[in-house]
Coordinates of C-alpha atoms and ligand atoms in Angstrom, one line a residue:
X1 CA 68.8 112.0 32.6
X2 CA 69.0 109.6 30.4
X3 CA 65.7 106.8 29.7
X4 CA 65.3 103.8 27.7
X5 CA 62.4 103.5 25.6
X6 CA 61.5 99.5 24.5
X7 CA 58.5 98.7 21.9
X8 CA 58.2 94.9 23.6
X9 CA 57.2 91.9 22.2
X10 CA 60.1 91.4 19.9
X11 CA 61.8 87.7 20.0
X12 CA 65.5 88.3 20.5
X13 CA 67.0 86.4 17.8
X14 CA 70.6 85.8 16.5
X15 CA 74.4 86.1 17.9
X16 CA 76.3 88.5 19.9
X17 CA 79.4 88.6 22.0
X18 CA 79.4 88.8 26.1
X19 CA 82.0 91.3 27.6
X20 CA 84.6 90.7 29.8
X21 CA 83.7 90.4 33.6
X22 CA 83.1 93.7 35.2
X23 CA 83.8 92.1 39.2
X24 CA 86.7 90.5 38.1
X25 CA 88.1 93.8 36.2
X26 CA 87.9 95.7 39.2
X27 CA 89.6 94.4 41.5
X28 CA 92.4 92.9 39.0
X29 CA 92.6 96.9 38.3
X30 CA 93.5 97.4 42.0
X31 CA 95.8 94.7 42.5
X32 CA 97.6 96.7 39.9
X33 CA 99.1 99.1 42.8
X34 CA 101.0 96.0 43.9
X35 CA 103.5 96.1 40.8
X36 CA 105.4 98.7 39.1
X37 CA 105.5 96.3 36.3
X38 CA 103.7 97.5 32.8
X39 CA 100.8 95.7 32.7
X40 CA 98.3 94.8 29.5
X41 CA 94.6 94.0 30.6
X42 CA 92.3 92.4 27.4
X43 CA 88.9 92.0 27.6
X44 CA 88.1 95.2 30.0
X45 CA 84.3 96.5 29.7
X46 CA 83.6 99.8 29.2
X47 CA 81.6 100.4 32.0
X48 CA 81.2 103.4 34.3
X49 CA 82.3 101.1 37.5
X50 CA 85.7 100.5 35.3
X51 CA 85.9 104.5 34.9
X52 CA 86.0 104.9 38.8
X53 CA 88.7 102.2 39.5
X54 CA 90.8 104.0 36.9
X55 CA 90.2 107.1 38.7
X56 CA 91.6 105.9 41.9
X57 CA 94.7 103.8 40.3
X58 CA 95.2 107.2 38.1
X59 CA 95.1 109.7 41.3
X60 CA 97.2 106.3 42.9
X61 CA 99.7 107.4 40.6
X62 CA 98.8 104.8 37.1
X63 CA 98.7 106.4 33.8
X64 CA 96.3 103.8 32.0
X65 CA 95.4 104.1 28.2
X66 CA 92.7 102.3 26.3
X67 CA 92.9 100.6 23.1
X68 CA 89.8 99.0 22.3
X69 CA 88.7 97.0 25.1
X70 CA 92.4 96.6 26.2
X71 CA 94.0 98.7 28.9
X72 CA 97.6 99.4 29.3
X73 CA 99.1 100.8 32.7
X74 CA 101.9 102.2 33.8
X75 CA 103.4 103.2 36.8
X76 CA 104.1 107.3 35.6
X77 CA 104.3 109.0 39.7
X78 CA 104.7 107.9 43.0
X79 CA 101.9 107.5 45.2
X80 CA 100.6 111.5 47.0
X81 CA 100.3 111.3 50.7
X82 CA 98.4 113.3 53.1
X83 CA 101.3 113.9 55.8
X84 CA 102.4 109.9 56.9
X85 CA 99.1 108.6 55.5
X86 CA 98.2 107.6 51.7
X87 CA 94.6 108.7 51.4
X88 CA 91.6 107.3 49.2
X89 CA 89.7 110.1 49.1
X90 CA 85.9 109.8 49.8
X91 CA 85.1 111.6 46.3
X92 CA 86.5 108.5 44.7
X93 CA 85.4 105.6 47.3
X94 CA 81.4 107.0 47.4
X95 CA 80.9 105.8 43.8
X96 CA 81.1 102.5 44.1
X97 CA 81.4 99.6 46.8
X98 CA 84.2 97.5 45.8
X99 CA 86.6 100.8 45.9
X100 CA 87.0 99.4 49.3
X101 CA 89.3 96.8 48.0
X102 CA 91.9 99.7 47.5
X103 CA 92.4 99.1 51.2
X104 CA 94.1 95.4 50.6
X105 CA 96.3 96.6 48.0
X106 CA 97.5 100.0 50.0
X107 CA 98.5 98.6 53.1
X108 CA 100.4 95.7 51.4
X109 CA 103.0 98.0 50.8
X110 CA 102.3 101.0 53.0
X111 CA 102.1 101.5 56.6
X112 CA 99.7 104.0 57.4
X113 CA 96.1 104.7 55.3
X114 CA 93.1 106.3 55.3
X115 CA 90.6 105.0 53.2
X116 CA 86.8 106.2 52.9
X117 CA 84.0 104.0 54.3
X118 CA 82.1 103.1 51.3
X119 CA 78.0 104.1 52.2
X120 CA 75.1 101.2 51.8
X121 CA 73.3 101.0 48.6
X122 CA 69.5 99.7 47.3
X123 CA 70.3 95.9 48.1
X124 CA 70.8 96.4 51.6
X125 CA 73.5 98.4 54.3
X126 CA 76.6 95.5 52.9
X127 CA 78.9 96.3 56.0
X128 CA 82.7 95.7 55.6
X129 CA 83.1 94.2 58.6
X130 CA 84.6 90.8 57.6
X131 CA 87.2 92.6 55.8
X132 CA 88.3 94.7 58.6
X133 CA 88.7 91.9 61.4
X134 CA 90.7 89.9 59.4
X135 CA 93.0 92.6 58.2
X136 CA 93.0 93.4 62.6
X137 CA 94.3 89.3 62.0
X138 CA 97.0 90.7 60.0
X139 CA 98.5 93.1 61.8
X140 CA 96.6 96.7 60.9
X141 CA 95.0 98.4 63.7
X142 CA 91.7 100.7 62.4
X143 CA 89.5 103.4 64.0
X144 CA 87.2 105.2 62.2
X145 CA 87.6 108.9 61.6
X146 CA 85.5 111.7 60.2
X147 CA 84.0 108.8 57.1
X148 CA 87.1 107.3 56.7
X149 CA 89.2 103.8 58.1
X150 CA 92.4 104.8 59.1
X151 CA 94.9 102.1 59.0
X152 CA 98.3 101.7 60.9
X153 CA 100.3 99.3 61.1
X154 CA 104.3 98.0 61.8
X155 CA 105.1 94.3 60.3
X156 CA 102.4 92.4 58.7
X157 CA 101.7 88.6 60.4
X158 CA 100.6 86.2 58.5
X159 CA 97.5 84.3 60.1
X160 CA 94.5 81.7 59.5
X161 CA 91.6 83.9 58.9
X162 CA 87.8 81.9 59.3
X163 CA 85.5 84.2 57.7
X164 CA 81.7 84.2 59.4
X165 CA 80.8 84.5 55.7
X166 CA 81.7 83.9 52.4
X167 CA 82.2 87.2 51.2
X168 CA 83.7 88.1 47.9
X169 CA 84.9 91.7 48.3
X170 CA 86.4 90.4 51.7
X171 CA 88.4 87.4 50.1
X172 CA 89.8 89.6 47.5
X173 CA 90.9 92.5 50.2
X174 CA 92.4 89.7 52.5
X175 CA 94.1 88.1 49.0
X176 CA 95.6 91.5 47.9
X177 CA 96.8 92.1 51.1
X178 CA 98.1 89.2 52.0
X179 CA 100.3 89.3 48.7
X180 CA 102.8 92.0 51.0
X181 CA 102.8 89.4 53.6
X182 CA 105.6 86.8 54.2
X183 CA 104.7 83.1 54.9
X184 CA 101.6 81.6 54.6
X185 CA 98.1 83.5 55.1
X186 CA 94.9 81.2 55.2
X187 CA 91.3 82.3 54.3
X188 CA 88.9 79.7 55.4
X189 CA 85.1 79.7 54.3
X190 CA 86.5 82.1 51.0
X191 CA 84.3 82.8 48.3
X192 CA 84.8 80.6 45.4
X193 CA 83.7 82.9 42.8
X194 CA 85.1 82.7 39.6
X195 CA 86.3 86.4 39.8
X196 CA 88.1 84.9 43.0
X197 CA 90.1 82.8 40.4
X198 CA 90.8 85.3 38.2
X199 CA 92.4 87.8 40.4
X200 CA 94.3 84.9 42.0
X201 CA 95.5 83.9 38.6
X202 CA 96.9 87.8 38.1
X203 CA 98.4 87.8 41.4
X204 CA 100.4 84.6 40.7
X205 CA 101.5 86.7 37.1
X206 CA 103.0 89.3 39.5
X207 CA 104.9 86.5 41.9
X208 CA 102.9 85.8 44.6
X209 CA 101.9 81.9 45.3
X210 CA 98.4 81.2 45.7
X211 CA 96.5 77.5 46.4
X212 CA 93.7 76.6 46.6
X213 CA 91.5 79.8 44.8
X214 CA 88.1 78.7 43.6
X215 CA 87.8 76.0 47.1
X216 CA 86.7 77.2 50.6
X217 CA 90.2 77.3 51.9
X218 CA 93.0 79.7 50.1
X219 CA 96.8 80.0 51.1
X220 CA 98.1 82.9 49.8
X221 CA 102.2 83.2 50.1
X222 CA 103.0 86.8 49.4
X223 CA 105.9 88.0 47.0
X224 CA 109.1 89.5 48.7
X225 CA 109.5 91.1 45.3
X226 CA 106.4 91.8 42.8
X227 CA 107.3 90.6 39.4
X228 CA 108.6 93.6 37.4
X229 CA 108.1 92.8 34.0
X230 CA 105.1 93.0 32.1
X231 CA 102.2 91.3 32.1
X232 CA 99.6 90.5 29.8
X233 CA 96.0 89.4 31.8
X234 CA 92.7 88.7 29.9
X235 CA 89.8 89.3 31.8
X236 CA 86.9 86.2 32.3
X237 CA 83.9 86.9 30.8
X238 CA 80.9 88.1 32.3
X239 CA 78.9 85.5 33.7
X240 CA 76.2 87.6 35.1
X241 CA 75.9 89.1 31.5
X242 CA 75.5 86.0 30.2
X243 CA 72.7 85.1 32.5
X244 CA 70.8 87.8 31.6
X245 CA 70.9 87.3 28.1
X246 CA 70.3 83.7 28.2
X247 CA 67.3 84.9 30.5
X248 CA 65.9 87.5 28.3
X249 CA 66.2 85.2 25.4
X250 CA 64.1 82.5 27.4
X251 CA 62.1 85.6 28.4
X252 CA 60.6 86.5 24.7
X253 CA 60.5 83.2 23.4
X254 CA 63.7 83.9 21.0
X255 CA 66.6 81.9 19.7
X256 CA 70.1 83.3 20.4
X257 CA 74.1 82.3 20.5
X258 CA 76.3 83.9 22.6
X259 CA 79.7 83.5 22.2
X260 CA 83.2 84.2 24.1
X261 CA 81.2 82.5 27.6
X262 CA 82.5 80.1 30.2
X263 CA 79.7 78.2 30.4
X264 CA 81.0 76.1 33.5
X265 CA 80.7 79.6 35.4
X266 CA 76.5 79.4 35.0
X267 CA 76.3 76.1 35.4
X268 CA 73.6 76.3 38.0
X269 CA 71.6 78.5 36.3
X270 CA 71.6 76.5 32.9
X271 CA 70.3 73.5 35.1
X272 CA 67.1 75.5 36.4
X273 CA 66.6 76.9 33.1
X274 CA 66.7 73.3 31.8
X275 CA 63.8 72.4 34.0
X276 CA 62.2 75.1 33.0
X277 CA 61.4 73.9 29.4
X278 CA 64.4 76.0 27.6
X279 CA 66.4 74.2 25.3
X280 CA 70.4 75.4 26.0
X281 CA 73.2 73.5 23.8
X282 CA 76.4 74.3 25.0
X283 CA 79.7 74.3 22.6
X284 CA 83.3 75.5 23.1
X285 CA 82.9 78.9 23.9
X286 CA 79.4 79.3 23.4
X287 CA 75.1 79.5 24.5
X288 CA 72.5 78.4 22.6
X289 CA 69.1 79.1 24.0
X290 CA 66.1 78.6 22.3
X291 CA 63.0 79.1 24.4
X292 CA 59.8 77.7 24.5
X293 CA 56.0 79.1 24.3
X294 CA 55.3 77.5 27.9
X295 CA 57.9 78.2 30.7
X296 CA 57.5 76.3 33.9
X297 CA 57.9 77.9 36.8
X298 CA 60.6 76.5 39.2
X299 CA 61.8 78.0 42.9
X300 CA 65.4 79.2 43.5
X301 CA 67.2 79.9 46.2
X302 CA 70.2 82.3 46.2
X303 CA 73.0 81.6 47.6
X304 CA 77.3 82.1 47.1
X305 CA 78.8 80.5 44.3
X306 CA 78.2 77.9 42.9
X307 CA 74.8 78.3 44.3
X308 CA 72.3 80.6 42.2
X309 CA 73.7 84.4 41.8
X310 CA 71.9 86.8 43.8
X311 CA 72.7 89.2 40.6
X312 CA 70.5 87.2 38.3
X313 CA 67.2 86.9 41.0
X314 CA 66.1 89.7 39.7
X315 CA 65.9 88.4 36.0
X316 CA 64.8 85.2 37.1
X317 CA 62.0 86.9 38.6
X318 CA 61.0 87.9 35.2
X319 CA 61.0 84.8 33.9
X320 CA 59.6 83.6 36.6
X321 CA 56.5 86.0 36.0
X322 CA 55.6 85.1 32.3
X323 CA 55.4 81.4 33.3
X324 CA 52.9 78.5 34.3
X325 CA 52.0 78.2 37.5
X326 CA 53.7 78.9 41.2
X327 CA 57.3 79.4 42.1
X328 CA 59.2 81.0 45.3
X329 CA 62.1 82.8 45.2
X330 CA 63.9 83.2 48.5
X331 CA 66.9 85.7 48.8
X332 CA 70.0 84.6 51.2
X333 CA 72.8 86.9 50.7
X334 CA 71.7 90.4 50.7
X335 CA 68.7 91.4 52.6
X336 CA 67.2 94.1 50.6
X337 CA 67.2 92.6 46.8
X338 CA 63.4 92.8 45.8
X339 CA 62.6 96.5 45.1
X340 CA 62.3 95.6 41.3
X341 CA 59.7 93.5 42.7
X342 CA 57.3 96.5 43.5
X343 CA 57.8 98.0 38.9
X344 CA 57.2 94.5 37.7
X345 CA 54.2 94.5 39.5
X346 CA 53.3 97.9 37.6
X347 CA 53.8 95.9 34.6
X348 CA 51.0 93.6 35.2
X349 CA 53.4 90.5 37.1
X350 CA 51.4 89.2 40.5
X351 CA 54.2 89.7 43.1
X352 CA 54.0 88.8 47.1
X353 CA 56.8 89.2 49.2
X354 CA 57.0 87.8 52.6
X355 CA 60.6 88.3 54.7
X356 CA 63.0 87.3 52.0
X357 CA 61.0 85.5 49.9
X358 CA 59.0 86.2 47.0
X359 CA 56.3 84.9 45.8
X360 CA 55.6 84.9 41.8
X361 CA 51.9 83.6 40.4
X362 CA 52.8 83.4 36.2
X363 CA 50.4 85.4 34.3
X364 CA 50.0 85.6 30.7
X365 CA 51.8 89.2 29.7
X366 CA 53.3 92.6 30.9
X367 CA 52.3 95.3 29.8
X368 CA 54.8 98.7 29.6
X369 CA 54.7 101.3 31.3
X370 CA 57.3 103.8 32.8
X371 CA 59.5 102.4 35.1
X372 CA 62.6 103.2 37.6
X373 CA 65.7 101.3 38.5
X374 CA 66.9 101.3 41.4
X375 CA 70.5 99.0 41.3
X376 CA 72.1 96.9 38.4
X377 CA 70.1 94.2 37.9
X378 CA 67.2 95.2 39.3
X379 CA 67.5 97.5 35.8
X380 CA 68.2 94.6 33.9
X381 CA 65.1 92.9 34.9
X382 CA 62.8 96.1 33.9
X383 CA 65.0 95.6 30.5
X384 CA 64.2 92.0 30.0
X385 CA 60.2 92.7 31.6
X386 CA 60.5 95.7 28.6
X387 CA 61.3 93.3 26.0
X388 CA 58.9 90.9 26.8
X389 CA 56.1 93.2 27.7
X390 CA 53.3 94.0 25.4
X391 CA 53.6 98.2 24.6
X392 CA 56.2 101.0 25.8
X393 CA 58.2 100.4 28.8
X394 CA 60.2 103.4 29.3
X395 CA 62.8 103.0 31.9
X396 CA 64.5 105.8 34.2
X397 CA 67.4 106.0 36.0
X398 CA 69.4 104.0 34.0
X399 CA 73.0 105.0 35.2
X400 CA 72.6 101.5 36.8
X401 CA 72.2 100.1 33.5
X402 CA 75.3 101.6 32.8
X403 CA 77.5 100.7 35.6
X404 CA 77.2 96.8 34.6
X405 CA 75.9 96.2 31.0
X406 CA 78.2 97.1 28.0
X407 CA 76.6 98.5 25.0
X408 CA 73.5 97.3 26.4
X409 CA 70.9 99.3 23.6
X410 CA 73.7 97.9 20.6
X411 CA 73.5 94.1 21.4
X412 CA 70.0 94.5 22.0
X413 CA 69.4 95.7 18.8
X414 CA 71.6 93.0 17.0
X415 CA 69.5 90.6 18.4
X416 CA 66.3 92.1 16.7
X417 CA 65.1 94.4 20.1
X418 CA 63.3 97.7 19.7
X419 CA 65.2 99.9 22.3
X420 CA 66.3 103.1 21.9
X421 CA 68.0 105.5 24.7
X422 CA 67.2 109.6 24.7
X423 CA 68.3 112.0 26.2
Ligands
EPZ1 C1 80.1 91.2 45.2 O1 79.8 92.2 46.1 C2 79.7 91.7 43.9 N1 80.4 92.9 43.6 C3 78.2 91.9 43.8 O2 77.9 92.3 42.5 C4 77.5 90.6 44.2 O3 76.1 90.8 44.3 C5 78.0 90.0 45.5 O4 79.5 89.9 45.5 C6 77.5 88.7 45.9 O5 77.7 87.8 44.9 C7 81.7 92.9 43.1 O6 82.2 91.8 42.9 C8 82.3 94.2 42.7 P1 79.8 90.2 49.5 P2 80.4 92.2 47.6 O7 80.8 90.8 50.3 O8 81.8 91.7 47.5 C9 77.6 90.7 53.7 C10 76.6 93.5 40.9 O9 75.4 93.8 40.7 N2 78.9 91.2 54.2 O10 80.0 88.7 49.1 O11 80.1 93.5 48.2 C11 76.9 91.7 52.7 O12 76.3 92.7 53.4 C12 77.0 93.3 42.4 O13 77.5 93.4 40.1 C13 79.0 91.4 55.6 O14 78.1 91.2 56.4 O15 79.5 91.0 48.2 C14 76.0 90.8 51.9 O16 74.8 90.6 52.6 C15 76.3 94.1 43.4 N3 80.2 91.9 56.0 C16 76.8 89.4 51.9 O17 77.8 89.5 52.9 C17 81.3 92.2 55.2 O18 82.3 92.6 55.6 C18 77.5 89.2 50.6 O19 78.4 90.3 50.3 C19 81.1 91.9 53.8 C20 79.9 91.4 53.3

């Protein structure tokens, strides 16, 4: 398997370019199914999450070619079924969570599906529970079935849907299906998530009439006929790549731009790192961050957006580590998010957790030492810790890494990082 090996203490210094949004490419690739139209995506990441959602469209019937960073998609078969039922087969669900969302787009346009029940992961079990009541709001009866949801259904209603939560995966499912549904369906308490936007913005590309995406309260009026011509999308960028950058810039005291960001979408996080003591001009499409020698420490509290990402805690807690003084970071939205806690500590950081709070003393250094990652950004907080660290961190397991971070080692390096992978 493959392991990172980072010399810390290196300032990150210079410019580099952020990556279009993995959570907004993914489910933009699903919604895909809903059109035979040709369709152009810019700004796609080359990550392996992106690799399994081309998978499924592909076996879905897509042929989809890369050029660059851009995808182009094609309807090339129709869609295999299993006897009545189309089938997303577990081999291709397991790998990744928000496969689940192939569920929305399927029975949008087909009556009867069987879809596998994605597993829980190292942030906590992340039941799909939300999603299925409201598509029981809809019109599609479930029971579950050897691992997999088995969908059926006649006519699609449309309905007012009042989520218990505001869940991102669920507001995309309940979007993409409501897109097949005539009239006028109603999430209340939907996420507002900038990926929300974005995939709202494709859908309206392909015909359907959405209000209200990025508020609490969406109307989604679905197409009678999907727009049939092509389309050209470009994807957001990567806000949570952004965040960790402008973290583990703050993090070893360096002085970096990074360009092609929405800056609006990190707004929160800017602010805390603001009262931290980091200095963070913001221009056009671009970050600068230029960090100081002593970081305050400050609490968060994670929350849905625009509160503070739960996929930057992790980095924060880094940060959060090397500074002056006290700070509490308590986890709201997924119940199992602090297992990076247990390596930093490893690396010298004084760590307490109680329930879903953590509680961070700043001490003067890390100090590498091997590591393990166990999810996304738990990895990318062992990365930043790595930089920052005094010595050798090497880090294993770093499929994570590779999941969520495009050319992770390369920008790191442009920015004046010693980080090599091996084999
Ligand atoms: C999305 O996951 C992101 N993934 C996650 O990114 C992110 O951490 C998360 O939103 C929160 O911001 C993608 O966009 C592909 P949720 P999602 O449904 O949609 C509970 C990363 O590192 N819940 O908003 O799965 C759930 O258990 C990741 O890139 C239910 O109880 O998140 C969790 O506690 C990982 N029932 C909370 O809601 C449901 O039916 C938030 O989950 C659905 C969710």
């Amino acid at each position: 398997m493959d392991k990172l090996i980072i010399q810390g203490g290196k300032k990150l210094e210079g410019e580099i370019n952020i990556s279009g949004a993995k959570n907004s490419a993914l489910p933009i690739l699903f919604a895909t199914m809903l059109t035979d139209a040709d369709v152009v995506l810019e700004n796609v990441p080359k990550l392996m999450d992106i690799y399994g959602a081309i998978s499924i469209i592909e076996y879905l019937g897509k042929k989809v070619v890369w050029l660059g960073n851009t995808l182009k998609i094609v309807s090339s078969k129709s869609i295999p079924k299993e006897g009545k039922y189309v089938v997303a087969p577990y081999d291709l669900i397991r790998k990744m969570r928000a496969s689940f969302l192939i569920s929305g787009v399927l029975l949008a346009k087909n009556k009867n599906i069987k879809v596998a029940l994605p597993g829980g992961c190292a942030i906590g079990v992340r039941p799909v529970d939300i999603h299925i009541s409201a598509f029981e709001q809809l019109g599609c009866k479930h029971y579950l079935q050897e691992g997999y949801v088995v969908f059926n259904r006649e006519k699609l209603n449309s309905a007012k849907v009042k989520f218990k939560y505001p869940s991102v995966g669920a507001t995309e499912n309940v979007m993409l299906l409501a897109s097949g549904i005539d009239g006028e369906t109603i999430i209340e308490n939907a996420a507002q998530e900038p990926e929300i936007v974005d995939l709202a913005n494709f859908l309206k590309k392909i015909g359907v009439k959405i209000v209200g995406d990025g508020s609490n309260k969406i109307s989604i009026y679905g197409a009678k006929k999907f727009n049939n011509t092509k389309i050209v999308h470009r994807i957001i960028p990567d806000r949570i790549e952004t965040g960790t950058y402008v973290i583990a810039v703050s993090a070893t005291k360096g002085e970096v731009i990074l360009k092609n960001v929405i800056f609006q979408h990190n707004k929160t996080l800017i602010k805390k790192l603001k009262s931290c003591g980091i200095k963070i001009f913001l221009e056009n499409n671009s970050i600068y961050i230029k960090s100081t020698k002593k970081i305050k420490s400050k609490n968060i509290v994670t929350s849905p957006y625009p509160g503070f990402p739960t996929d930057l805690q992790a980095q924060f807690m880094v940060l959060m580590s090397l500074s002056k003084g006290k700070s509490v970071i308590k986890e709201t939205v997924f119940e199992n998010r602090f297992v990076h806690a247990a390596e930093l500590q490893r690396m010298g950081a004084n760590i307490r957790i109680k329930g879903n709070s953590a509680y961070i003393y700043g001490v003067e250094k890390l100090i590498g030492c091997p590591v393990m990652v166990s999810d996304l950004r738990a990895g990318a907080a062992l990365v930043i810790a790595g930089l920052a660290a005094e010595g050798k961190t090497i880090i294993n397991r770093i499929y994570h890494l590779d999941r969520g971070y495009e050319m992770l080692e390369q920008k790191l390096s442009k920015l004046g990082a010693n980080i090599k992978r091996i084999k």
